[in-house]
PDB file of C-alpha atoms in Angstrom:
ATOM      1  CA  UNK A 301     153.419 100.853  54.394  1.00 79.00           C
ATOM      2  CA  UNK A 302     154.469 104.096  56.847  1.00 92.00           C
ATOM      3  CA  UNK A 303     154.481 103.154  60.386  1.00 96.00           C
ATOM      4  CA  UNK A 304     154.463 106.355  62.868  1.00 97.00           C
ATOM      5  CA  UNK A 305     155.397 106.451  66.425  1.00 98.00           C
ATOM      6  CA  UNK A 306     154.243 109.984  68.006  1.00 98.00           C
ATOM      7  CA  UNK A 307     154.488 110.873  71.095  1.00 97.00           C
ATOM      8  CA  UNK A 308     154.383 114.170  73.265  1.00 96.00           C
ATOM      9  CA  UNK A 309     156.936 115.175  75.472  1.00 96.00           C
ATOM     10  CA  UNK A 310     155.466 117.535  78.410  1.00 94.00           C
ATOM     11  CA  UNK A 311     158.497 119.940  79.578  1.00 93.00           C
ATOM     12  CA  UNK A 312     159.375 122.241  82.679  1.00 92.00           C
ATOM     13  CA  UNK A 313     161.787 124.648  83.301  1.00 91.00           C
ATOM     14  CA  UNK A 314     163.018 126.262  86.521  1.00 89.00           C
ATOM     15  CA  UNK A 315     161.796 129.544  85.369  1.00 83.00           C
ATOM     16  CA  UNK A 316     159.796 131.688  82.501  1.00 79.00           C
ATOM     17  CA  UNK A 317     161.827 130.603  79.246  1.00 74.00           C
ATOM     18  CA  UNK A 318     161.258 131.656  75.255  1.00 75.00           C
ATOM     19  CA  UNK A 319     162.559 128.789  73.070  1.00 78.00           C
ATOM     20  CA  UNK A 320     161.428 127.241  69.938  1.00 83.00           C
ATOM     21  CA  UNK A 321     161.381 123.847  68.315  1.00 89.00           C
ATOM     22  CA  UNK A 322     163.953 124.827  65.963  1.00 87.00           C
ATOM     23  CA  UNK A 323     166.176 125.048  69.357  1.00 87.00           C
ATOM     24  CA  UNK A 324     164.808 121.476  71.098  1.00 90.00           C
ATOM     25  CA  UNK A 325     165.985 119.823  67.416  1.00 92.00           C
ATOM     26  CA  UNK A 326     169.171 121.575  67.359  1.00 90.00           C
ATOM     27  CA  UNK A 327     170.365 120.131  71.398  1.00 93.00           C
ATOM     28  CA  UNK A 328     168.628 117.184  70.814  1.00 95.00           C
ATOM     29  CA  UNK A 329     170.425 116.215  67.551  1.00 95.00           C
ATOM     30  CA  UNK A 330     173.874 117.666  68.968  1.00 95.00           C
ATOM     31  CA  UNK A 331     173.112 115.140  72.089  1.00 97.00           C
ATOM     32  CA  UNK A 332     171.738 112.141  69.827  1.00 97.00           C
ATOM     33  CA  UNK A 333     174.989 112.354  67.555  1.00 96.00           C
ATOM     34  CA  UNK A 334     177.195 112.405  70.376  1.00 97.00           C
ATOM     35  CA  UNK A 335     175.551 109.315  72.168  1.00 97.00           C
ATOM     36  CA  UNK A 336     174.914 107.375  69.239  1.00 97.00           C
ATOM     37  CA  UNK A 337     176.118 108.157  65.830  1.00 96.00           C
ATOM     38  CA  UNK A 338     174.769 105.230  63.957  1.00 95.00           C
ATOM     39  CA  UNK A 339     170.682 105.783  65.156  1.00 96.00           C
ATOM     40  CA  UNK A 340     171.362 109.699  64.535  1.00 96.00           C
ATOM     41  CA  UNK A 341     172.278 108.958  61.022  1.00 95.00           C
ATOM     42  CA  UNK A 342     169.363 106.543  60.504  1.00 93.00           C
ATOM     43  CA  UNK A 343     166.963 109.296  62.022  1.00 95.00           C
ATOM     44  CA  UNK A 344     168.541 112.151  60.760  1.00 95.00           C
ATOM     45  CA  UNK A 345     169.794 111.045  57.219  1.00 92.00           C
ATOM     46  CA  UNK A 346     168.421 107.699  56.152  1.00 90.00           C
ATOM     47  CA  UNK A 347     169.414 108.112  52.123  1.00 80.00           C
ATOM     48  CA  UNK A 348     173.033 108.315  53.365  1.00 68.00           C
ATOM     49  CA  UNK A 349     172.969 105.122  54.874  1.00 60.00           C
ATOM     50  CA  UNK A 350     170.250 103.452  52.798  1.00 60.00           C
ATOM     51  CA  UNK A 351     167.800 103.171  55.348  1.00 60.00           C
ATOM     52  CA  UNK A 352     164.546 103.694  53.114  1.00 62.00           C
ATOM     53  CA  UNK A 353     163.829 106.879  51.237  1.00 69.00           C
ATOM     54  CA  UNK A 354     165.046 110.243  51.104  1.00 80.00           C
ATOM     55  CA  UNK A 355     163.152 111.935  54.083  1.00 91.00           C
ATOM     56  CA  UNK A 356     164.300 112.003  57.512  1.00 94.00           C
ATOM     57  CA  UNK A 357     162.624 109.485  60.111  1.00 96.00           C
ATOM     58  CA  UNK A 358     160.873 112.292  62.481  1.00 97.00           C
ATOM     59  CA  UNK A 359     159.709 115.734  63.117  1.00 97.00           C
ATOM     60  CA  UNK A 360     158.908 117.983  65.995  1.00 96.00           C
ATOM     61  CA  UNK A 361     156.204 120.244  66.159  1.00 95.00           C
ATOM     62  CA  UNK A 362     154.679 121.958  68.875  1.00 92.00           C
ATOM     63  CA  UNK A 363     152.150 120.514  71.356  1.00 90.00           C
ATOM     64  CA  UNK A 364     150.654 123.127  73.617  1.00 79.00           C
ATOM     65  CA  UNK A 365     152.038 125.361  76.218  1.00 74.00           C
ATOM     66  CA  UNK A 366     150.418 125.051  79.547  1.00 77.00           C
ATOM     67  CA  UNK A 367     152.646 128.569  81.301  1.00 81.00           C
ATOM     68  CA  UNK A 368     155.542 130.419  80.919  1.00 81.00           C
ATOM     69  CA  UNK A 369     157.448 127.326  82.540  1.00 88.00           C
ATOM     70  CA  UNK A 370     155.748 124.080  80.811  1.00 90.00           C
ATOM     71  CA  UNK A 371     155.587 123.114  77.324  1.00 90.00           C
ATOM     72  CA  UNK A 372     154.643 120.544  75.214  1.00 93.00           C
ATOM     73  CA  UNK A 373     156.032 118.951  72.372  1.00 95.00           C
ATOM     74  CA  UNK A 374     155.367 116.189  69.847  1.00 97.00           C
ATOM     75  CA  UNK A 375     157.945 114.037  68.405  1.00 97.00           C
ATOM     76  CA  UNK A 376     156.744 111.951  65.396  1.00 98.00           C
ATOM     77  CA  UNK A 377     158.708 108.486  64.218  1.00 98.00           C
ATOM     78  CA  UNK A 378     158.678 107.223  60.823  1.00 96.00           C
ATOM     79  CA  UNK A 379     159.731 103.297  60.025  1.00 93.00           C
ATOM     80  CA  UNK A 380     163.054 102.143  61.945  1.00 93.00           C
ATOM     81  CA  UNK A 381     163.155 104.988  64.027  1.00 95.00           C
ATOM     82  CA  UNK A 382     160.580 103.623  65.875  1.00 95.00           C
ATOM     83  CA  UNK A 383     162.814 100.718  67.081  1.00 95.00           C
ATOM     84  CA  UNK A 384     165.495 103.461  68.555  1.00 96.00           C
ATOM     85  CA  UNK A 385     162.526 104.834  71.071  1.00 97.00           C
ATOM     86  CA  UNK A 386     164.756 104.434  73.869  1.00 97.00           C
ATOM     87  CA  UNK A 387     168.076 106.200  72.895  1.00 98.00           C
ATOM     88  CA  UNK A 388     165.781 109.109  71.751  1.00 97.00           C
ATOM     89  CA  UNK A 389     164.162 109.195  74.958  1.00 97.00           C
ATOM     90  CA  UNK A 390     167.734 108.932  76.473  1.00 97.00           C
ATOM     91  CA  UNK A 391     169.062 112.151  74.158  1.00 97.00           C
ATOM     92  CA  UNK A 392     165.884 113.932  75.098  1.00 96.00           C
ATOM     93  CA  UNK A 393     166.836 113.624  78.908  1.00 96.00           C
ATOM     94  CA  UNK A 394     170.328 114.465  78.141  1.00 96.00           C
ATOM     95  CA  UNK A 395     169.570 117.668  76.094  1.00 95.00           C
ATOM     96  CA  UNK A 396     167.377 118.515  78.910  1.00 94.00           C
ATOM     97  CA  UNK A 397     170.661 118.304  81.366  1.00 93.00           C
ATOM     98  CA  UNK A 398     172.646 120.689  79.186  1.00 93.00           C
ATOM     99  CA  UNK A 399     169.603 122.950  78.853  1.00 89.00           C
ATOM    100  CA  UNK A 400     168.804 125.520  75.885  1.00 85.00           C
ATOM    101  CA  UNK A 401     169.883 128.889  75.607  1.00 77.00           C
ATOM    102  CA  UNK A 402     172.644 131.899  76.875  1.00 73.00           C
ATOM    103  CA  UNK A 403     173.327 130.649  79.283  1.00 76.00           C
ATOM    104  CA  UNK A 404     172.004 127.643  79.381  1.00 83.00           C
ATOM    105  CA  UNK A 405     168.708 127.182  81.266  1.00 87.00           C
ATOM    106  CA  UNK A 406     168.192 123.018  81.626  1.00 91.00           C
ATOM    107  CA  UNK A 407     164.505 121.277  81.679  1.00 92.00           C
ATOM    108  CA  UNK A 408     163.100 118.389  82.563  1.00 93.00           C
ATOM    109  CA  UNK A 409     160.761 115.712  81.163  1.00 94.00           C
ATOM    110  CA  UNK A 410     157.874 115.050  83.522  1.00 93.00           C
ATOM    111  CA  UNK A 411     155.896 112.950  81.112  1.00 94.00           C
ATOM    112  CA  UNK A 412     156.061 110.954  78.574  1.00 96.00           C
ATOM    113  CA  UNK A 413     152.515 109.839  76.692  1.00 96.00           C
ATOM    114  CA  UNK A 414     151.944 108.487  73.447  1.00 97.00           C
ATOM    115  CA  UNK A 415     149.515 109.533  70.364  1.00 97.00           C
ATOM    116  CA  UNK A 416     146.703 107.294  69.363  1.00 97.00           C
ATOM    117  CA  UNK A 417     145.560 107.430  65.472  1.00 97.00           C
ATOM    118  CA  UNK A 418     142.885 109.675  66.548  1.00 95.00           C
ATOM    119  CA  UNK A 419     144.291 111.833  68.303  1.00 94.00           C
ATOM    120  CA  UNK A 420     143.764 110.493  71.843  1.00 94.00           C
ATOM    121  CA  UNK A 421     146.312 110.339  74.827  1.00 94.00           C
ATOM    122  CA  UNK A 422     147.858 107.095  75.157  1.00 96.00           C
ATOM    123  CA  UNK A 423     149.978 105.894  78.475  1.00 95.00           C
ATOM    124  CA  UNK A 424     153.222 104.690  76.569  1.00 95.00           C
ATOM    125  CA  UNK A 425     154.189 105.353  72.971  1.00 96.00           C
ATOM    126  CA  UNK A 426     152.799 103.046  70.519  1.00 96.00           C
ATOM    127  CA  UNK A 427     153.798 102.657  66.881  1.00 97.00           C
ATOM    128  CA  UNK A 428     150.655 102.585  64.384  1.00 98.00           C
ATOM    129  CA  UNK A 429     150.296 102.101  60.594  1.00 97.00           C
ATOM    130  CA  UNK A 430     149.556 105.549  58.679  1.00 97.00           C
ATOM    131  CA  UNK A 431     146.590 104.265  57.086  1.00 96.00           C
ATOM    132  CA  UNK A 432     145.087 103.824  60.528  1.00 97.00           C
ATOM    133  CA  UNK A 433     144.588 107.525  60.777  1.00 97.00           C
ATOM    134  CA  UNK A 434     141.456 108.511  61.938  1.00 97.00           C
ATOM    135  CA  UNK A 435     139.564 111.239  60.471  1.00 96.00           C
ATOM    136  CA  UNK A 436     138.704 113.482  63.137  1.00 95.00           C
ATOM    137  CA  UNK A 437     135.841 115.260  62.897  1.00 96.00           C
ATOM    138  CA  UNK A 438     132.405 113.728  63.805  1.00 93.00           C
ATOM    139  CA  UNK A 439     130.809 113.038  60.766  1.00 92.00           C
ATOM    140  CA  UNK A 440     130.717 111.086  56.934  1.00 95.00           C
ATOM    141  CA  UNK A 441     134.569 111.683  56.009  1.00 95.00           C
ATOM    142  CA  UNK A 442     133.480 111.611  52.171  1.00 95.00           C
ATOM    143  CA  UNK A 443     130.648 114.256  52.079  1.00 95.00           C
ATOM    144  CA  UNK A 444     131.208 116.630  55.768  1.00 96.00           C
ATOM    145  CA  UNK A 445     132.416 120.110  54.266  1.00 96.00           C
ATOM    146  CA  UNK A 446     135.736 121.128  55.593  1.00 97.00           C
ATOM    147  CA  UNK A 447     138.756 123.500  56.370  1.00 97.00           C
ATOM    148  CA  UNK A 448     142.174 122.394  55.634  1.00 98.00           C
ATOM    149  CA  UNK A 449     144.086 124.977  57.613  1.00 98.00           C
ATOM    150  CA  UNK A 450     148.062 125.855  57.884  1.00 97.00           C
ATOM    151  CA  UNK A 451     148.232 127.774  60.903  1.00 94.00           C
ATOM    152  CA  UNK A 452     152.675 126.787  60.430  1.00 93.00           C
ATOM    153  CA  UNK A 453     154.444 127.868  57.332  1.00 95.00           C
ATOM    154  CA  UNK A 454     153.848 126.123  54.822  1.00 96.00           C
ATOM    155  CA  UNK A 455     157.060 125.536  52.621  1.00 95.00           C
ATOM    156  CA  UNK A 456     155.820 124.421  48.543  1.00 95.00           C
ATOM    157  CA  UNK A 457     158.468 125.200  46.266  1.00 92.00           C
ATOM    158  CA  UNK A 458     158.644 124.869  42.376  1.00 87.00           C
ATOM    159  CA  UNK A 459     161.104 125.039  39.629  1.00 78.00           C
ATOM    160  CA  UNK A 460     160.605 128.325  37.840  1.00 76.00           C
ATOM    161  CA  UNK A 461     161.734 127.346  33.834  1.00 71.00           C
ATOM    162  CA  UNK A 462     162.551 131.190  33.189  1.00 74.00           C
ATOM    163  CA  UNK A 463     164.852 131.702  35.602  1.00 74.00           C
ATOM    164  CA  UNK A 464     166.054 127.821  36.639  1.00 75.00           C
ATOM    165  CA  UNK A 465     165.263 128.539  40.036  1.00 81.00           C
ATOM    166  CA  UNK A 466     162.668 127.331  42.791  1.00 82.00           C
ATOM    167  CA  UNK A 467     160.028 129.356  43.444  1.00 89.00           C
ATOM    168  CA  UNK A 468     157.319 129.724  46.670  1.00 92.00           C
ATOM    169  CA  UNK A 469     154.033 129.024  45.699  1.00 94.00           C
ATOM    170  CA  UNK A 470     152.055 131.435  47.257  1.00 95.00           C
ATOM    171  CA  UNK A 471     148.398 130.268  46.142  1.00 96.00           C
ATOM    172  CA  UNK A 472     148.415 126.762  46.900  1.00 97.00           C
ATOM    173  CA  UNK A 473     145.613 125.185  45.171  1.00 97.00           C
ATOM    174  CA  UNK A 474     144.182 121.905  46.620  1.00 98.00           C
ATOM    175  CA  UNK A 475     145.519 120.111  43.865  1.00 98.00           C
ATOM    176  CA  UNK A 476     148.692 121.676  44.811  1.00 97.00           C
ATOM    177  CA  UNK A 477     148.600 120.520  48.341  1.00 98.00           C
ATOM    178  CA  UNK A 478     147.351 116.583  46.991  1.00 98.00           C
ATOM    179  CA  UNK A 479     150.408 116.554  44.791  1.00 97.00           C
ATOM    180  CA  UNK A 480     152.496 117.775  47.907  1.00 97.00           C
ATOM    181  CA  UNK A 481     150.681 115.165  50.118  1.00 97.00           C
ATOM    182  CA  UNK A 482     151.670 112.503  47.395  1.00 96.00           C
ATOM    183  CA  UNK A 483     155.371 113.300  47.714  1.00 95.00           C
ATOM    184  CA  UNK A 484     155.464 113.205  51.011  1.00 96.00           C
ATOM    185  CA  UNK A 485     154.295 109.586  50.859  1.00 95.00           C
ATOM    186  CA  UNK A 486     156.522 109.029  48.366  1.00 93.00           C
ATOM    187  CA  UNK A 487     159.900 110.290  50.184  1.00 92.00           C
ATOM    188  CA  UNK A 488     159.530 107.632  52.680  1.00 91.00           C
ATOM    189  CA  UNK A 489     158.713 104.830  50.647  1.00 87.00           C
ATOM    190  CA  UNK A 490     161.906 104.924  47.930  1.00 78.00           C
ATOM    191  CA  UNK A 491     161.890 102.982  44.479  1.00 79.00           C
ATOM    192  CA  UNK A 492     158.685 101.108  45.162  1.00 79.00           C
ATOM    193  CA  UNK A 493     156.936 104.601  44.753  1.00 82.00           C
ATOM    194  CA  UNK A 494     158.002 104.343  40.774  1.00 84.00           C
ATOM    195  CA  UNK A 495     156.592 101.154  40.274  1.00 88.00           C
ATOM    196  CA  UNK A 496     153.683 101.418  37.372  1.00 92.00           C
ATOM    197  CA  UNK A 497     150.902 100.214  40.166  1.00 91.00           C
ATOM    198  CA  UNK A 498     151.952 103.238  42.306  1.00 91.00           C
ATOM    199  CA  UNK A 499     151.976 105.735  39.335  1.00 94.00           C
ATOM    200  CA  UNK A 500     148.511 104.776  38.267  1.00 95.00           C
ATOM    201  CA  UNK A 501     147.097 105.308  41.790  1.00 95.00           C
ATOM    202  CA  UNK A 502     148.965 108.542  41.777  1.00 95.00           C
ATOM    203  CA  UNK A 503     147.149 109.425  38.334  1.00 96.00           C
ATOM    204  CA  UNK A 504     144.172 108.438  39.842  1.00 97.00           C
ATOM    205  CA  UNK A 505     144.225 110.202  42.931  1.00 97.00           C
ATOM    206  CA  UNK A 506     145.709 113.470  40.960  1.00 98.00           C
ATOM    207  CA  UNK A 507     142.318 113.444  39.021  1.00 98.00           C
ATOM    208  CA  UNK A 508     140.266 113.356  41.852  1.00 98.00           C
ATOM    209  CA  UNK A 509     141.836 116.256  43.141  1.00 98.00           C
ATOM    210  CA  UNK A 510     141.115 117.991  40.022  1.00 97.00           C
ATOM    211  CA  UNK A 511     137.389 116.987  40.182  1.00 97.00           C
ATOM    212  CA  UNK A 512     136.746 118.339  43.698  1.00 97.00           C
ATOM    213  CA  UNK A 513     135.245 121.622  44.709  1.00 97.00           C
ATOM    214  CA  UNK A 514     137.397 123.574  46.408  1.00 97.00           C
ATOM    215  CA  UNK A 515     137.315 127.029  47.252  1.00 97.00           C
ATOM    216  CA  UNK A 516     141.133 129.452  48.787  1.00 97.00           C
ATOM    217  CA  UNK A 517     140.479 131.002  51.930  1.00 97.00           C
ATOM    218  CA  UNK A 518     143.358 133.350  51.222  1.00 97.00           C
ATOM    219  CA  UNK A 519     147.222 132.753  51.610  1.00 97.00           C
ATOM    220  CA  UNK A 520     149.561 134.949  53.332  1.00 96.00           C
ATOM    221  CA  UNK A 521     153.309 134.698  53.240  1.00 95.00           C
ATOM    222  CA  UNK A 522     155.011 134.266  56.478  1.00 92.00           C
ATOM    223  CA  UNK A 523     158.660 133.261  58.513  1.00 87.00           C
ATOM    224  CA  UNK A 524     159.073 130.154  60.915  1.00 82.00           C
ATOM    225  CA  UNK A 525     161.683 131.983  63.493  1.00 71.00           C
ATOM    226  CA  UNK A 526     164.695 129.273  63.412  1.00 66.00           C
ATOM    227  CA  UNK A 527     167.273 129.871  66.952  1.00 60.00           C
ATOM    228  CA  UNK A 528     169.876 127.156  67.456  1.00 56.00           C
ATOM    229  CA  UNK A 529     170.070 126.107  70.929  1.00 51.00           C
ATOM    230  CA  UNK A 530     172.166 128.616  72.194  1.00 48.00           C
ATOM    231  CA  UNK A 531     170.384 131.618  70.624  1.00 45.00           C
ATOM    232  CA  UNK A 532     171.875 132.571  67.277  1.00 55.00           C
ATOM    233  CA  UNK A 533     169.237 133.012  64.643  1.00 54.00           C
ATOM    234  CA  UNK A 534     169.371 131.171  61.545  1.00 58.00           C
ATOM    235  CA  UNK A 535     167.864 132.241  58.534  1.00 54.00           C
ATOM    236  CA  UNK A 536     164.003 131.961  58.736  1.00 54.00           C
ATOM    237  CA  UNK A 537     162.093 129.577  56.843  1.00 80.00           C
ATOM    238  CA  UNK A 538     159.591 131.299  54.646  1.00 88.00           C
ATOM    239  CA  UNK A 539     156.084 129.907  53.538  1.00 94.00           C
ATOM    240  CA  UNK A 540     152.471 130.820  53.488  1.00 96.00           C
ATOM    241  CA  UNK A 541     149.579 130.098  56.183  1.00 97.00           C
ATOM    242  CA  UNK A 542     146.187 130.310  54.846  1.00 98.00           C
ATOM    243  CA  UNK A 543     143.843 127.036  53.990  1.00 98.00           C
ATOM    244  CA  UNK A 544     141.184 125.575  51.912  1.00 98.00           C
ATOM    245  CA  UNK A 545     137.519 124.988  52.058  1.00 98.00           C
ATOM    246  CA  UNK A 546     136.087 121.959  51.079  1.00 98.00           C
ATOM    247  CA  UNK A 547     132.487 122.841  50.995  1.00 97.00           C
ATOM    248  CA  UNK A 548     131.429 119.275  49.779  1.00 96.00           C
ATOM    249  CA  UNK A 549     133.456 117.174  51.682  1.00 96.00           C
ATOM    250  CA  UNK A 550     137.231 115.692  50.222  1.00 97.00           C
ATOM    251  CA  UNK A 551     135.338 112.587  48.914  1.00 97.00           C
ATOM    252  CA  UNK A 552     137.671 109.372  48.206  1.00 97.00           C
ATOM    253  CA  UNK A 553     140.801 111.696  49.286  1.00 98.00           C
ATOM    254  CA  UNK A 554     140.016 111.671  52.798  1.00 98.00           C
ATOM    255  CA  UNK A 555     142.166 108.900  53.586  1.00 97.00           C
ATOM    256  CA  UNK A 556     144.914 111.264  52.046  1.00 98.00           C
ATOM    257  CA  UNK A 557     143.739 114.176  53.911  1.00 98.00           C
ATOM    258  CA  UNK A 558     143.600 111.640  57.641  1.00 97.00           C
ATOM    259  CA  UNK A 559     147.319 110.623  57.009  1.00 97.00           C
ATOM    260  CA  UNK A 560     148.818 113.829  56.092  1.00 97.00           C
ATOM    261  CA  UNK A 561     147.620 115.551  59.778  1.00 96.00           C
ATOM    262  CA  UNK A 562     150.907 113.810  61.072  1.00 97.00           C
ATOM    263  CA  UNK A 563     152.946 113.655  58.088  1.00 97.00           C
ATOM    264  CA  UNK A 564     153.136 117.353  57.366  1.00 97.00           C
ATOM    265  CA  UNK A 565     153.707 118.941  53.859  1.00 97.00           C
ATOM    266  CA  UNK A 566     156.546 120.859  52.296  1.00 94.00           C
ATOM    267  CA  UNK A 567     159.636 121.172  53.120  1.00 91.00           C
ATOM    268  CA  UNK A 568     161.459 121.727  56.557  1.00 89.00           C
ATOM    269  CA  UNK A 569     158.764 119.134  57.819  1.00 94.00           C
ATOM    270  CA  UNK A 570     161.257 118.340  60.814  1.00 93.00           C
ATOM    271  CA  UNK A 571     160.873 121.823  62.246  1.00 91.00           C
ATOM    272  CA  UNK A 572     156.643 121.483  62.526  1.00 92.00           C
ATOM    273  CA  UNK A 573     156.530 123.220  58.840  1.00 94.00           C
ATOM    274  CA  UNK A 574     153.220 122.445  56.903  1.00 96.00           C
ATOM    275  CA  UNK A 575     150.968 120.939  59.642  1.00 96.00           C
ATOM    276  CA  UNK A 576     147.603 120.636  58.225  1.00 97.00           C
ATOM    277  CA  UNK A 577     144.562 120.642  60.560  1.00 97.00           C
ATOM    278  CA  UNK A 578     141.399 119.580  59.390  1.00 97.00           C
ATOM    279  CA  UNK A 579     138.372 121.876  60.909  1.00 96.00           C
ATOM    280  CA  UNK A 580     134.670 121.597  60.753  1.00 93.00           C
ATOM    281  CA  UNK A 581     132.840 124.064  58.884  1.00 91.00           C
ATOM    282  CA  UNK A 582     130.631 126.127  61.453  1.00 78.00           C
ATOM    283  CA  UNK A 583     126.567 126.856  60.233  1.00 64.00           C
TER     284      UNK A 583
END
């Protein structure tokens, strides 16, 4: 079982300031693995010090910007790096003190609110179990017809046998994004994921996504811009925004669909690649 701690982080700066998540992981992480190695290798790299499966314990992702001054920003914890809340919090406030940037322009935390499993604002963060997430549209889950939308890069890659090397897929199909949904479950859980039990669910829920109507709503390719925190660009992450319609609702899935709002799919997950938000379908 996945337990998730999210929480958003509400920001200010002394002045109008451009940055991007990409730069709030990179000075947070520096900060983290200065103040305390041991939880930034259990966040950051878990498989190196066999804490669980092979997917780092968190993400950022952006959570709304209120002016040129204020932002917000969501963190998400998976498993143990729940129990580390406070030294996060700490590196946060830190990485605020040194400040993003040439030169360096610091922020500050002004709030600190946690993430219910639907959605709502909650005073303190609170860890939840995944398969508490709420569906969140008003409505029967099974039957309401939806849009899954990437409005973030989404990052699929696959192993092209001709010439041995991975490939975007640029028309993700929803059995595409099910499978990708899967193995993100899968990279936090570890061995127990193999077990014959977990393959024949996997089977199952494969086949359902093969059953479903499901209609494109058109893919585009497209860069997440990557800065480090003192400006210098890294190389861009590519994927493809676009989305699905589910005219008949995602049926026995929609557990699936709930849980993988805050898990996000693909790779580069950490950086807010391959949100998924689930809209209604406007008459």
């Amino acid at each position: 079982m996945i337990t998730i701690l999210p929480f958003r982080l509400s920001l200010e700066f002394p002045s109008a300031h451009h940055s991007s998540i990409s730069m709030f992981r990179g000075r947070w992480g520096e900060v983290l693995r200065g103040l305390d190695f041991g939880v930034y290798s259990a966040v950051f790299h878990p498989h190196e010090v066999g804490n669980g499966g092979s997917a780092p314990l968190y993400l950022l992702r952006e959570g709304g910007r209120v002016d040129e001054t204020t932002c917000d920003i969501e963190c998400i914890l998976f498993g143990s790096a729940g129990r580390q809340l406070s030294t996060i919090l700490r590196a946060f406030d830190i990485a605020g003190g040194m400040g993003l940037g040439e030169p360096n322009v610091p922020f500050f935390v002004r709030n600190i609110s946690g993430i219910g499993p639907d959605g709502a604002v909650l005073d303190s963060p609170t860890s939840w179990s995944i398969s508490q997430a709420a569906w969140p549209l008003w409505g029967d889950p099974h039957a309401l017809p939806c849009r899954l939308l990437f409005p973030k890069p989404l990052r699929i890659v696959r192993l092209n046998h001709q010439t041995r090397q991975d490939q975007l897929v640029k028309q993700p199909t929803f059995e595409i994004l099910v499978d990708a949904m899967l193995r993100r479950i899968e990279s936090f859980l570890g061995p127990e994921c193999k077990s014959p039990a977990a393959m024949a669910e996997r089977e199952r829920l494969m086949q359902l996504a093969a059953q479903t109507h499901a209609v494109s709503l058109g893919w585009q390719e497209a860069e997440l811009e990557v800065l480090s925190p003192s400006l210098r660009r890294k190389p861009n992450r590519r994927g493809v925004v676009g989305g699905v319609l589910l005219p008949e609702g995602a049926g026995e899935l929609w557990p699936l669909v709930a849980q993988s709002q805050w898990l996000h799919l693909g790779k580069s997950t950490v950086l807010g690649m391959g949100q998924m938000l689930v809209n209604r379908v406007e008459s």
